[in-house]
Amino acid sequence: MRIPEAKVALSTASVYPESTATAFEVAARLGYDGVEVMVWTDPVSQDIEALRRLSDYHQVPILAVHAPCLLITQRVWSTDPWVKLQRARAAAEKLGASTVVVHPPFRWQRQYARDFVSGIWRMADETDVRFAVENMYPWRYKDREMLAYAPEWDVTKDDYRHFTVDLSHTATARTDTLAMVDRMGDRLGHVHLADGRGSAKDEHLVPGRGTQPCAELLERLAYSGYDGHVVIEVNTRRAMSSAEREADLAEALAFTRLHLAAASRDRDRGTRA
């Protein structure tokens, strides 16, 4: 079976409420190709030298840095969103990561939202690191829907050099995942693999446990020769033990590698034919 080009990484968010350091241990033990560091309230996630030591000790490369864009990280690495992105880029450059993942602004960040598209292009022109803007979703409560992100939660409506597609977010948005990926085209540079059932909550289920076309997307990526990263970003908060959490993350890795490798094999057979 042919080894696919895409590397499979573990998001450090996938071990929450355990620590960033634990994510490196788990990634090494299970055989992930690397990690994506979610920069959040864990001090280690904000400390470049601590992250470098973890990467070196466990021999697990840092493939991507997720900028602190969440509501709970509004004060991490400054309250200025552009400073956050500058620091994320600097971290990626120092740690050897190829990608910075960034969310579109919240609508109440008016000046940031107004300049976001042009600002991301400007920052992308200043580095070899990819700024991959991630699709989001409308916020829903009962029958009400609030558009929380600007310029758009559907980032394909704006012009960016690189995109991240998140399959839990497409589930929450109740949008057609593969159609969104088609719109992204060759600008798709990063994948957050998770599953969802279309709940109003951002579920981040283990791939294969929801309704999203996780297998189809992986097979399509492998068949096309996609060489970006596939990052397992799942919610394991309900795991009753560390062993149960690790079993979920092992299952997610096996699912991802299986569908990437099967499509790579089929592609090679077609080429040889």
PDB file of C-alpha atoms in Angstrom:
ATOM      1  CA  MET A   1       0.000   0.000   0.000  1.00  0.00           C
ATOM      2  CA  ARG A   2       1.448   3.338  -1.050  1.00  0.00           C
ATOM      3  CA  ILE A   3       2.179   5.933   1.646  1.00  0.00           C
ATOM      4  CA  PRO A   4       0.225   9.119   0.811  1.00  0.00           C
ATOM      5  CA  GLU A   5       1.879  12.522   0.623  1.00  0.00           C
ATOM      6  CA  ALA A   6      -0.329  14.210   3.214  1.00  0.00           C
ATOM      7  CA  LYS A   7       0.955  14.196   6.775  1.00  0.00           C
ATOM      8  CA  VAL A   8      -1.517  13.443   9.562  1.00  0.00           C
ATOM      9  CA  ALA A   9      -1.136  15.667  12.615  1.00  0.00           C
ATOM     10  CA  LEU A  10      -2.800  15.829  16.009  1.00  0.00           C
ATOM     11  CA  SER A  11      -4.247  19.119  17.184  1.00  0.00           C
ATOM     12  CA  THR A  12      -3.199  19.786  20.755  1.00  0.00           C
ATOM     13  CA  ALA A  13      -6.846  20.793  21.324  1.00  0.00           C
ATOM     14  CA  SER A  14      -7.815  17.138  20.845  1.00  0.00           C
ATOM     15  CA  VAL A  15      -6.536  16.135  24.291  1.00  0.00           C
ATOM     16  CA  TYR A  16      -8.357  18.886  26.230  1.00  0.00           C
ATOM     17  CA  PRO A  17      -8.777  19.083  29.220  1.00  0.00           C
ATOM     18  CA  GLU A  18      -5.316  17.529  29.336  1.00  0.00           C
ATOM     19  CA  SER A  19      -2.324  19.718  28.497  1.00  0.00           C
ATOM     20  CA  THR A  20      -0.364  20.735  25.425  1.00  0.00           C
ATOM     21  CA  ALA A  21       2.517  18.621  26.715  1.00  0.00           C
ATOM     22  CA  THR A  22       0.228  15.588  26.866  1.00  0.00           C
ATOM     23  CA  ALA A  23      -0.666  16.079  23.198  1.00  0.00           C
ATOM     24  CA  PHE A  24       2.986  15.675  22.206  1.00  0.00           C
ATOM     25  CA  GLU A  25       3.247  12.481  24.293  1.00  0.00           C
ATOM     26  CA  VAL A  26       0.103  11.016  22.726  1.00  0.00           C
ATOM     27  CA  ALA A  27       1.113  12.002  19.182  1.00  0.00           C
ATOM     28  CA  ALA A  28       4.494  10.292  19.623  1.00  0.00           C
ATOM     29  CA  ARG A  29       3.014   7.161  21.176  1.00  0.00           C
ATOM     30  CA  LEU A  30       0.333   6.709  18.493  1.00  0.00           C
ATOM     31  CA  GLY A  31       2.582   7.511  15.537  1.00  0.00           C
ATOM     32  CA  TYR A  32       1.150  10.813  14.292  1.00  0.00           C
ATOM     33  CA  ASP A  33       3.354  12.661  11.799  1.00  0.00           C
ATOM     34  CA  GLY A  34       3.303  15.848  13.871  1.00  0.00           C
ATOM     35  CA  VAL A  35       1.137  18.245  15.837  1.00  0.00           C
ATOM     36  CA  GLU A  36      -0.785  21.432  15.292  1.00  0.00           C
ATOM     37  CA  VAL A  37      -0.400  23.708  18.299  1.00  0.00           C
ATOM     38  CA  MET A  38      -3.607  25.383  19.400  1.00  0.00           C
ATOM     39  CA  VAL A  39      -2.426  28.585  21.072  1.00  0.00           C
ATOM     40  CA  TRP A  40      -4.777  29.100  23.991  1.00  0.00           C
ATOM     41  CA  THR A  41      -4.796  29.583  27.765  1.00  0.00           C
ATOM     42  CA  ASP A  42      -2.306  26.784  28.524  1.00  0.00           C
ATOM     43  CA  PRO A  43       0.957  28.748  29.105  1.00  0.00           C
ATOM     44  CA  VAL A  44       3.007  26.045  27.350  1.00  0.00           C
ATOM     45  CA  SER A  45       1.040  26.599  24.132  1.00  0.00           C
ATOM     46  CA  GLN A  46       2.170  30.258  24.182  1.00  0.00           C
ATOM     47  CA  ASP A  47       5.851  29.554  24.903  1.00  0.00           C
ATOM     48  CA  ILE A  48       7.965  28.968  21.803  1.00  0.00           C
ATOM     49  CA  GLU A  49      10.962  27.573  23.674  1.00  0.00           C
ATOM     50  CA  ALA A  50       8.792  25.178  25.695  1.00  0.00           C
ATOM     51  CA  LEU A  51       7.155  23.977  22.477  1.00  0.00           C
ATOM     52  CA  ARG A  52      10.552  23.492  20.844  1.00  0.00           C
ATOM     53  CA  ARG A  53      11.728  21.386  23.792  1.00  0.00           C
ATOM     54  CA  LEU A  54       8.606  19.222  23.631  1.00  0.00           C
ATOM     55  CA  SER A  55       9.010  18.747  19.888  1.00  0.00           C
ATOM     56  CA  ASP A  56      12.680  17.809  20.246  1.00  0.00           C
ATOM     57  CA  TYR A  57      12.146  15.497  23.226  1.00  0.00           C
ATOM     58  CA  HIS A  58       9.297  13.538  21.645  1.00  0.00           C
ATOM     59  CA  GLN A  59      10.685  13.777  18.084  1.00  0.00           C
ATOM     60  CA  VAL A  60       7.326  15.114  16.915  1.00  0.00           C
ATOM     61  CA  PRO A  61       7.494  18.064  14.487  1.00  0.00           C
ATOM     62  CA  ILE A  62       5.198  21.053  14.813  1.00  0.00           C
ATOM     63  CA  LEU A  63       3.472  21.276  11.433  1.00  0.00           C
ATOM     64  CA  ALA A  64       1.052  24.137  12.090  1.00  0.00           C
ATOM     65  CA  VAL A  65       0.207  26.861  14.588  1.00  0.00           C
ATOM     66  CA  HIS A  66      -3.418  27.780  15.251  1.00  0.00           C
ATOM     67  CA  ALA A  67      -3.555  31.483  16.096  1.00  0.00           C
ATOM     68  CA  PRO A  68      -5.487  32.401  19.280  1.00  0.00           C
ATOM     69  CA  CYS A  69      -8.806  33.346  17.638  1.00  0.00           C
ATOM     70  CA  LEU A  70     -11.305  31.863  20.102  1.00  0.00           C
ATOM     71  CA  LEU A  71     -13.503  33.783  22.525  1.00  0.00           C
ATOM     72  CA  ILE A  72     -11.524  32.352  25.444  1.00  0.00           C
ATOM     73  CA  THR A  73      -8.225  33.535  23.921  1.00  0.00           C
ATOM     74  CA  GLN A  74      -9.124  37.177  23.346  1.00  0.00           C
ATOM     75  CA  ARG A  75      -6.294  38.271  25.670  1.00  0.00           C
ATOM     76  CA  VAL A  76      -3.707  35.670  24.664  1.00  0.00           C
ATOM     77  CA  TRP A  77      -0.693  37.219  22.878  1.00  0.00           C
ATOM     78  CA  SER A  78      -2.268  40.717  23.028  1.00  0.00           C
ATOM     79  CA  THR A  79      -5.771  42.058  22.548  1.00  0.00           C
ATOM     80  CA  ASP A  80      -4.773  43.361  19.103  1.00  0.00           C
ATOM     81  CA  PRO A  81      -5.723  40.670  16.544  1.00  0.00           C
ATOM     82  CA  TRP A  82      -2.975  41.716  14.119  1.00  0.00           C
ATOM     83  CA  VAL A  83      -0.359  41.350  16.844  1.00  0.00           C
ATOM     84  CA  LYS A  84      -1.724  37.852  17.493  1.00  0.00           C
ATOM     85  CA  LEU A  85      -1.189  36.943  13.833  1.00  0.00           C
ATOM     86  CA  GLN A  86       2.297  38.454  13.798  1.00  0.00           C
ATOM     87  CA  ARG A  87       3.224  36.388  16.833  1.00  0.00           C
ATOM     88  CA  ALA A  88       1.681  33.263  15.304  1.00  0.00           C
ATOM     89  CA  ARG A  89       3.737  33.795  12.159  1.00  0.00           C
ATOM     90  CA  ALA A  90       6.917  34.311  14.197  1.00  0.00           C
ATOM     91  CA  ALA A  91       6.174  31.147  16.175  1.00  0.00           C
ATOM     92  CA  ALA A  92       5.605  29.151  12.992  1.00  0.00           C
ATOM     93  CA  GLU A  93       8.839  30.417  11.464  1.00  0.00           C
ATOM     94  CA  LYS A  94      10.884  29.620  14.588  1.00  0.00           C
ATOM     95  CA  LEU A  95       9.307  26.199  15.076  1.00  0.00           C
ATOM     96  CA  GLY A  96       9.489  25.122  11.435  1.00  0.00           C
ATOM     97  CA  ALA A  97       5.714  25.003  10.961  1.00  0.00           C
ATOM     98  CA  SER A  98       4.452  25.590   7.439  1.00  0.00           C
ATOM     99  CA  THR A  99       0.963  26.881   8.278  1.00  0.00           C
ATOM    100  CA  VAL A 100      -0.806  29.385  10.499  1.00  0.00           C
ATOM    101  CA  VAL A 101      -4.525  28.661  10.868  1.00  0.00           C
ATOM    102  CA  VAL A 102      -6.689  31.725  11.401  1.00  0.00           C
ATOM    103  CA  HIS A 103     -10.422  32.291  11.834  1.00  0.00           C
ATOM    104  CA  PRO A 104     -12.256  35.177  10.175  1.00  0.00           C
ATOM    105  CA  PRO A 105     -12.928  38.041  12.629  1.00  0.00           C
ATOM    106  CA  PHE A 106     -15.936  38.314  14.873  1.00  0.00           C
ATOM    107  CA  ARG A 107     -18.396  40.874  13.545  1.00  0.00           C
ATOM    108  CA  TRP A 108     -17.837  43.166  16.518  1.00  0.00           C
ATOM    109  CA  GLN A 109     -14.128  43.444  15.579  1.00  0.00           C
ATOM    110  CA  ARG A 110     -15.153  46.020  13.010  1.00  0.00           C
ATOM    111  CA  GLN A 111     -11.840  47.557  11.984  1.00  0.00           C
ATOM    112  CA  TYR A 112     -10.115  44.174  11.948  1.00  0.00           C
ATOM    113  CA  ALA A 113     -12.939  42.725   9.834  1.00  0.00           C
ATOM    114  CA  ARG A 114     -12.842  45.670   7.432  1.00  0.00           C
ATOM    115  CA  ASP A 115      -9.128  45.166   6.725  1.00  0.00           C
ATOM    116  CA  PHE A 116      -8.961  41.399   7.162  1.00  0.00           C
ATOM    117  CA  VAL A 117      -8.801  40.179   3.559  1.00  0.00           C
ATOM    118  CA  SER A 118      -6.191  42.710   2.438  1.00  0.00           C
ATOM    119  CA  GLY A 119      -4.283  42.309   5.701  1.00  0.00           C
ATOM    120  CA  ILE A 120      -4.025  38.535   5.332  1.00  0.00           C
ATOM    121  CA  TRP A 121      -2.700  38.985   1.800  1.00  0.00           C
ATOM    122  CA  ARG A 122      -0.144  41.491   3.063  1.00  0.00           C
ATOM    123  CA  MET A 123       1.058  39.164   5.806  1.00  0.00           C
ATOM    124  CA  ALA A 124       1.168  36.196   3.424  1.00  0.00           C
ATOM    125  CA  ASP A 125       3.420  38.196   1.108  1.00  0.00           C
ATOM    126  CA  GLU A 126       5.920  38.684   3.941  1.00  0.00           C
ATOM    127  CA  THR A 127       6.627  35.022   4.703  1.00  0.00           C
ATOM    128  CA  ASP A 128       6.792  31.495   3.323  1.00  0.00           C
ATOM    129  CA  VAL A 129       4.342  30.405   6.040  1.00  0.00           C
ATOM    130  CA  ARG A 130       0.815  29.807   4.750  1.00  0.00           C
ATOM    131  CA  PHE A 131      -2.016  31.758   6.328  1.00  0.00           C
ATOM    132  CA  ALA A 132      -4.893  29.300   5.872  1.00  0.00           C
ATOM    133  CA  VAL A 133      -8.248  30.949   6.675  1.00  0.00           C
ATOM    134  CA  GLU A 134     -10.759  28.534   8.203  1.00  0.00           C
ATOM    135  CA  ASN A 135     -14.452  28.159   7.391  1.00  0.00           C
ATOM    136  CA  MET A 136     -16.769  28.850  10.320  1.00  0.00           C
ATOM    137  CA  TYR A 137     -20.582  28.700  10.781  1.00  0.00           C
ATOM    138  CA  PRO A 138     -23.612  30.745  11.853  1.00  0.00           C
ATOM    139  CA  TRP A 139     -24.389  30.702  15.573  1.00  0.00           C
ATOM    140  CA  ARG A 140     -27.815  29.199  16.276  1.00  0.00           C
ATOM    141  CA  TYR A 141     -30.110  29.226  19.288  1.00  0.00           C
ATOM    142  CA  LYS A 142     -33.464  27.477  18.891  1.00  0.00           C
ATOM    143  CA  ASP A 143     -34.949  29.074  15.737  1.00  0.00           C
ATOM    144  CA  ARG A 144     -32.624  32.057  15.732  1.00  0.00           C
ATOM    145  CA  GLU A 145     -29.452  32.432  13.717  1.00  0.00           C
ATOM    146  CA  MET A 146     -26.706  35.005  14.285  1.00  0.00           C
ATOM    147  CA  LEU A 147     -23.952  35.771  11.799  1.00  0.00           C
ATOM    148  CA  ALA A 148     -21.028  36.053  14.190  1.00  0.00           C
ATOM    149  CA  TYR A 149     -18.164  36.231  11.691  1.00  0.00           C
ATOM    150  CA  ALA A 150     -17.114  38.839   9.129  1.00  0.00           C
ATOM    151  CA  PRO A 151     -16.608  39.301   6.260  1.00  0.00           C
ATOM    152  CA  GLU A 152     -18.205  35.798   5.989  1.00  0.00           C
ATOM    153  CA  TRP A 153     -18.350  32.508   7.879  1.00  0.00           C
ATOM    154  CA  ASP A 154     -18.134  30.889   4.420  1.00  0.00           C
ATOM    155  CA  VAL A 155     -14.603  32.008   3.649  1.00  0.00           C
ATOM    156  CA  THR A 156     -14.863  30.932  -0.002  1.00  0.00           C
ATOM    157  CA  LYS A 157     -16.892  34.096  -0.620  1.00  0.00           C
ATOM    158  CA  ASP A 158     -13.697  36.117  -0.156  1.00  0.00           C
ATOM    159  CA  ASP A 159     -10.324  36.003  -1.843  1.00  0.00           C
ATOM    160  CA  TYR A 160      -7.597  34.273   0.201  1.00  0.00           C
ATOM    161  CA  ARG A 161      -4.400  32.586  -0.904  1.00  0.00           C
ATOM    162  CA  HIS A 162      -4.993  29.505   1.264  1.00  0.00           C
ATOM    163  CA  PHE A 163      -7.936  27.933   3.055  1.00  0.00           C
ATOM    164  CA  THR A 164      -8.471  25.506   5.929  1.00  0.00           C
ATOM    165  CA  VAL A 165     -11.572  23.332   5.690  1.00  0.00           C
ATOM    166  CA  ASP A 166     -13.006  22.107   8.985  1.00  0.00           C
ATOM    167  CA  LEU A 167     -15.597  19.329   8.673  1.00  0.00           C
ATOM    168  CA  SER A 168     -17.127  19.884  12.081  1.00  0.00           C
ATOM    169  CA  HIS A 169     -17.744  23.489  11.026  1.00  0.00           C
ATOM    170  CA  THR A 170     -19.341  22.445   7.740  1.00  0.00           C
ATOM    171  CA  ALA A 171     -21.634  20.155   9.745  1.00  0.00           C
ATOM    172  CA  THR A 172     -22.648  22.966  12.103  1.00  0.00           C
ATOM    173  CA  ALA A 173     -23.167  25.326   9.148  1.00  0.00           C
ATOM    174  CA  ARG A 174     -25.244  22.606   7.420  1.00  0.00           C
ATOM    175  CA  THR A 175     -23.439  23.297   4.192  1.00  0.00           C
ATOM    176  CA  ASP A 176     -22.253  20.955   1.434  1.00  0.00           C
ATOM    177  CA  THR A 177     -18.692  20.046   2.411  1.00  0.00           C
ATOM    178  CA  LEU A 178     -17.511  18.730  -0.942  1.00  0.00           C
ATOM    179  CA  ALA A 179     -18.997  21.716  -2.778  1.00  0.00           C
ATOM    180  CA  MET A 180     -17.084  24.019  -0.426  1.00  0.00           C
ATOM    181  CA  VAL A 181     -13.890  22.071  -1.074  1.00  0.00           C
ATOM    182  CA  ASP A 182     -14.531  22.412  -4.818  1.00  0.00           C
ATOM    183  CA  ARG A 183     -14.799  26.188  -4.397  1.00  0.00           C
ATOM    184  CA  MET A 184     -11.518  26.207  -2.503  1.00  0.00           C
ATOM    185  CA  GLY A 185      -9.839  24.303  -5.328  1.00  0.00           C
ATOM    186  CA  ASP A 186      -6.057  24.282  -5.269  1.00  0.00           C
ATOM    187  CA  ARG A 187      -6.091  26.946  -2.553  1.00  0.00           C
ATOM    188  CA  LEU A 188      -7.087  24.296  -0.014  1.00  0.00           C
ATOM    189  CA  GLY A 189      -3.906  24.099   2.029  1.00  0.00           C
ATOM    190  CA  HIS A 190      -4.998  22.565   5.324  1.00  0.00           C
ATOM    191  CA  VAL A 191      -7.678  20.222   6.669  1.00  0.00           C
ATOM    192  CA  HIS A 192      -9.194  19.911  10.137  1.00  0.00           C
ATOM    193  CA  LEU A 193     -10.683  16.442  10.139  1.00  0.00           C
ATOM    194  CA  ALA A 194     -13.588  15.811  12.473  1.00  0.00           C
ATOM    195  CA  ASP A 195     -17.197  14.785  12.102  1.00  0.00           C
ATOM    196  CA  GLY A 196     -20.587  16.225  12.992  1.00  0.00           C
ATOM    197  CA  ARG A 197     -24.306  15.577  12.720  1.00  0.00           C
ATOM    198  CA  GLY A 198     -25.538  19.077  11.904  1.00  0.00           C
ATOM    199  CA  SER A 199     -26.114  20.108  15.519  1.00  0.00           C
ATOM    200  CA  ALA A 200     -26.120  23.792  16.445  1.00  0.00           C
ATOM    201  CA  LYS A 201     -23.077  22.921  18.562  1.00  0.00           C
ATOM    202  CA  ASP A 202     -19.623  22.543  17.043  1.00  0.00           C
ATOM    203  CA  GLU A 203     -19.290  18.826  17.807  1.00  0.00           C
ATOM    204  CA  HIS A 204     -15.833  17.742  16.554  1.00  0.00           C
ATOM    205  CA  LEU A 205     -16.679  14.050  16.603  1.00  0.00           C
ATOM    206  CA  VAL A 206     -14.207  11.307  15.754  1.00  0.00           C
ATOM    207  CA  PRO A 207     -14.270  10.826  11.945  1.00  0.00           C
ATOM    208  CA  GLY A 208     -16.848   8.232  10.953  1.00  0.00           C
ATOM    209  CA  ARG A 209     -19.204   8.930  13.859  1.00  0.00           C
ATOM    210  CA  GLY A 210     -21.230  11.663  12.171  1.00  0.00           C
ATOM    211  CA  THR A 211     -22.720  12.473   8.793  1.00  0.00           C
ATOM    212  CA  GLN A 212     -19.861  14.351   7.152  1.00  0.00           C
ATOM    213  CA  PRO A 213     -18.115  12.913   4.054  1.00  0.00           C
ATOM    214  CA  CYS A 214     -14.837  12.373   5.905  1.00  0.00           C
ATOM    215  CA  ALA A 215     -13.855   9.250   3.968  1.00  0.00           C
ATOM    216  CA  GLU A 216     -14.857  10.760   0.626  1.00  0.00           C
ATOM    217  CA  LEU A 217     -12.831  13.891   1.277  1.00  0.00           C
ATOM    218  CA  LEU A 218      -9.731  11.947   2.288  1.00  0.00           C
ATOM    219  CA  GLU A 219      -9.986   9.745  -0.779  1.00  0.00           C
ATOM    220  CA  ARG A 220     -10.435  12.774  -3.003  1.00  0.00           C
ATOM    221  CA  LEU A 221      -7.405  14.477  -1.450  1.00  0.00           C
ATOM    222  CA  ALA A 222      -5.197  11.430  -1.833  1.00  0.00           C
ATOM    223  CA  TYR A 223      -6.329  10.796  -5.389  1.00  0.00           C
ATOM    224  CA  SER A 224      -5.518  14.393  -6.341  1.00  0.00           C
ATOM    225  CA  GLY A 225      -2.047  14.220  -4.762  1.00  0.00           C
ATOM    226  CA  TYR A 226      -2.847  16.714  -1.989  1.00  0.00           C
ATOM    227  CA  ASP A 227       0.327  17.302   0.003  1.00  0.00           C
ATOM    228  CA  GLY A 228      -0.926  19.605   2.740  1.00  0.00           C
ATOM    229  CA  HIS A 229      -1.635  18.498   6.294  1.00  0.00           C
ATOM    230  CA  VAL A 230      -4.651  16.639   7.642  1.00  0.00           C
ATOM    231  CA  VAL A 231      -5.114  17.540  11.304  1.00  0.00           C
ATOM    232  CA  ILE A 232      -7.228  15.478  13.678  1.00  0.00           C
ATOM    233  CA  GLU A 233      -9.144  18.065  15.690  1.00  0.00           C
ATOM    234  CA  VAL A 234     -11.709  16.184  17.757  1.00  0.00           C
ATOM    235  CA  ASN A 235     -13.462  16.691  21.077  1.00  0.00           C
ATOM    236  CA  THR A 236     -12.475  14.065  23.668  1.00  0.00           C
ATOM    237  CA  ARG A 237     -13.731  15.931  26.749  1.00  0.00           C
ATOM    238  CA  ARG A 238     -16.255  13.201  27.543  1.00  0.00           C
ATOM    239  CA  ALA A 239     -13.612  10.463  27.636  1.00  0.00           C
ATOM    240  CA  MET A 240     -13.807   8.742  31.021  1.00  0.00           C
ATOM    241  CA  SER A 241     -10.045   8.163  31.182  1.00  0.00           C
ATOM    242  CA  SER A 242      -6.781   8.929  29.419  1.00  0.00           C
ATOM    243  CA  ALA A 243      -6.894   5.442  27.924  1.00  0.00           C
ATOM    244  CA  GLU A 244     -10.332   6.073  26.428  1.00  0.00           C
ATOM    245  CA  ARG A 245      -9.165   9.408  25.037  1.00  0.00           C
ATOM    246  CA  GLU A 246      -6.122   7.764  23.494  1.00  0.00           C
ATOM    247  CA  ALA A 247      -8.291   5.032  21.959  1.00  0.00           C
ATOM    248  CA  ASP A 248     -10.425   7.697  20.251  1.00  0.00           C
ATOM    249  CA  LEU A 249      -7.329   9.408  18.874  1.00  0.00           C
ATOM    250  CA  ALA A 250      -5.910   6.086  17.669  1.00  0.00           C
ATOM    251  CA  GLU A 251      -9.205   5.354  15.909  1.00  0.00           C
ATOM    252  CA  ALA A 252      -9.173   8.779  14.234  1.00  0.00           C
ATOM    253  CA  LEU A 253      -5.602   8.246  13.015  1.00  0.00           C
ATOM    254  CA  ALA A 254      -6.361   4.754  11.672  1.00  0.00           C
ATOM    255  CA  PHE A 255      -9.475   6.022   9.852  1.00  0.00           C
ATOM    256  CA  THR A 256      -7.503   8.853   8.241  1.00  0.00           C
ATOM    257  CA  ARG A 257      -4.523   6.770   7.178  1.00  0.00           C
ATOM    258  CA  LEU A 258      -6.765   4.006   5.815  1.00  0.00           C
ATOM    259  CA  HIS A 259      -8.721   6.287   3.485  1.00  0.00           C
ATOM    260  CA  LEU A 260      -5.688   8.286   2.376  1.00  0.00           C
ATOM    261  CA  ALA A 261      -3.717   5.139   1.589  1.00  0.00           C
ATOM    262  CA  ALA A 262      -6.549   3.328  -0.183  1.00  0.00           C
ATOM    263  CA  ALA A 263      -7.096   6.227  -2.562  1.00  0.00           C
ATOM    264  CA  SER A 264      -3.352   6.585  -3.152  1.00  0.00           C
ATOM    265  CA  ARG A 265      -3.213   2.897  -4.066  1.00  0.00           C
ATOM    266  CA  ASP A 266      -6.136   3.239  -6.472  1.00  0.00           C
ATOM    267  CA  ARG A 267      -4.577   6.316  -8.041  1.00  0.00           C
ATOM    268  CA  ASP A 268      -1.322   4.459  -8.681  1.00  0.00           C
ATOM    269  CA  ARG A 269      -3.165   1.517 -10.218  1.00  0.00           C
ATOM    270  CA  GLY A 270      -4.962   3.902 -12.539  1.00  0.00           C
ATOM    271  CA  THR A 271      -1.697   5.576 -13.486  1.00  0.00           C
ATOM    272  CA  ARG A 272      -0.005   2.264 -14.224  1.00  0.00           C
ATOM    273  CA  ALA A 273      -2.960   1.159 -16.288  1.00  0.00           C
TER     274      ALA A 273
END
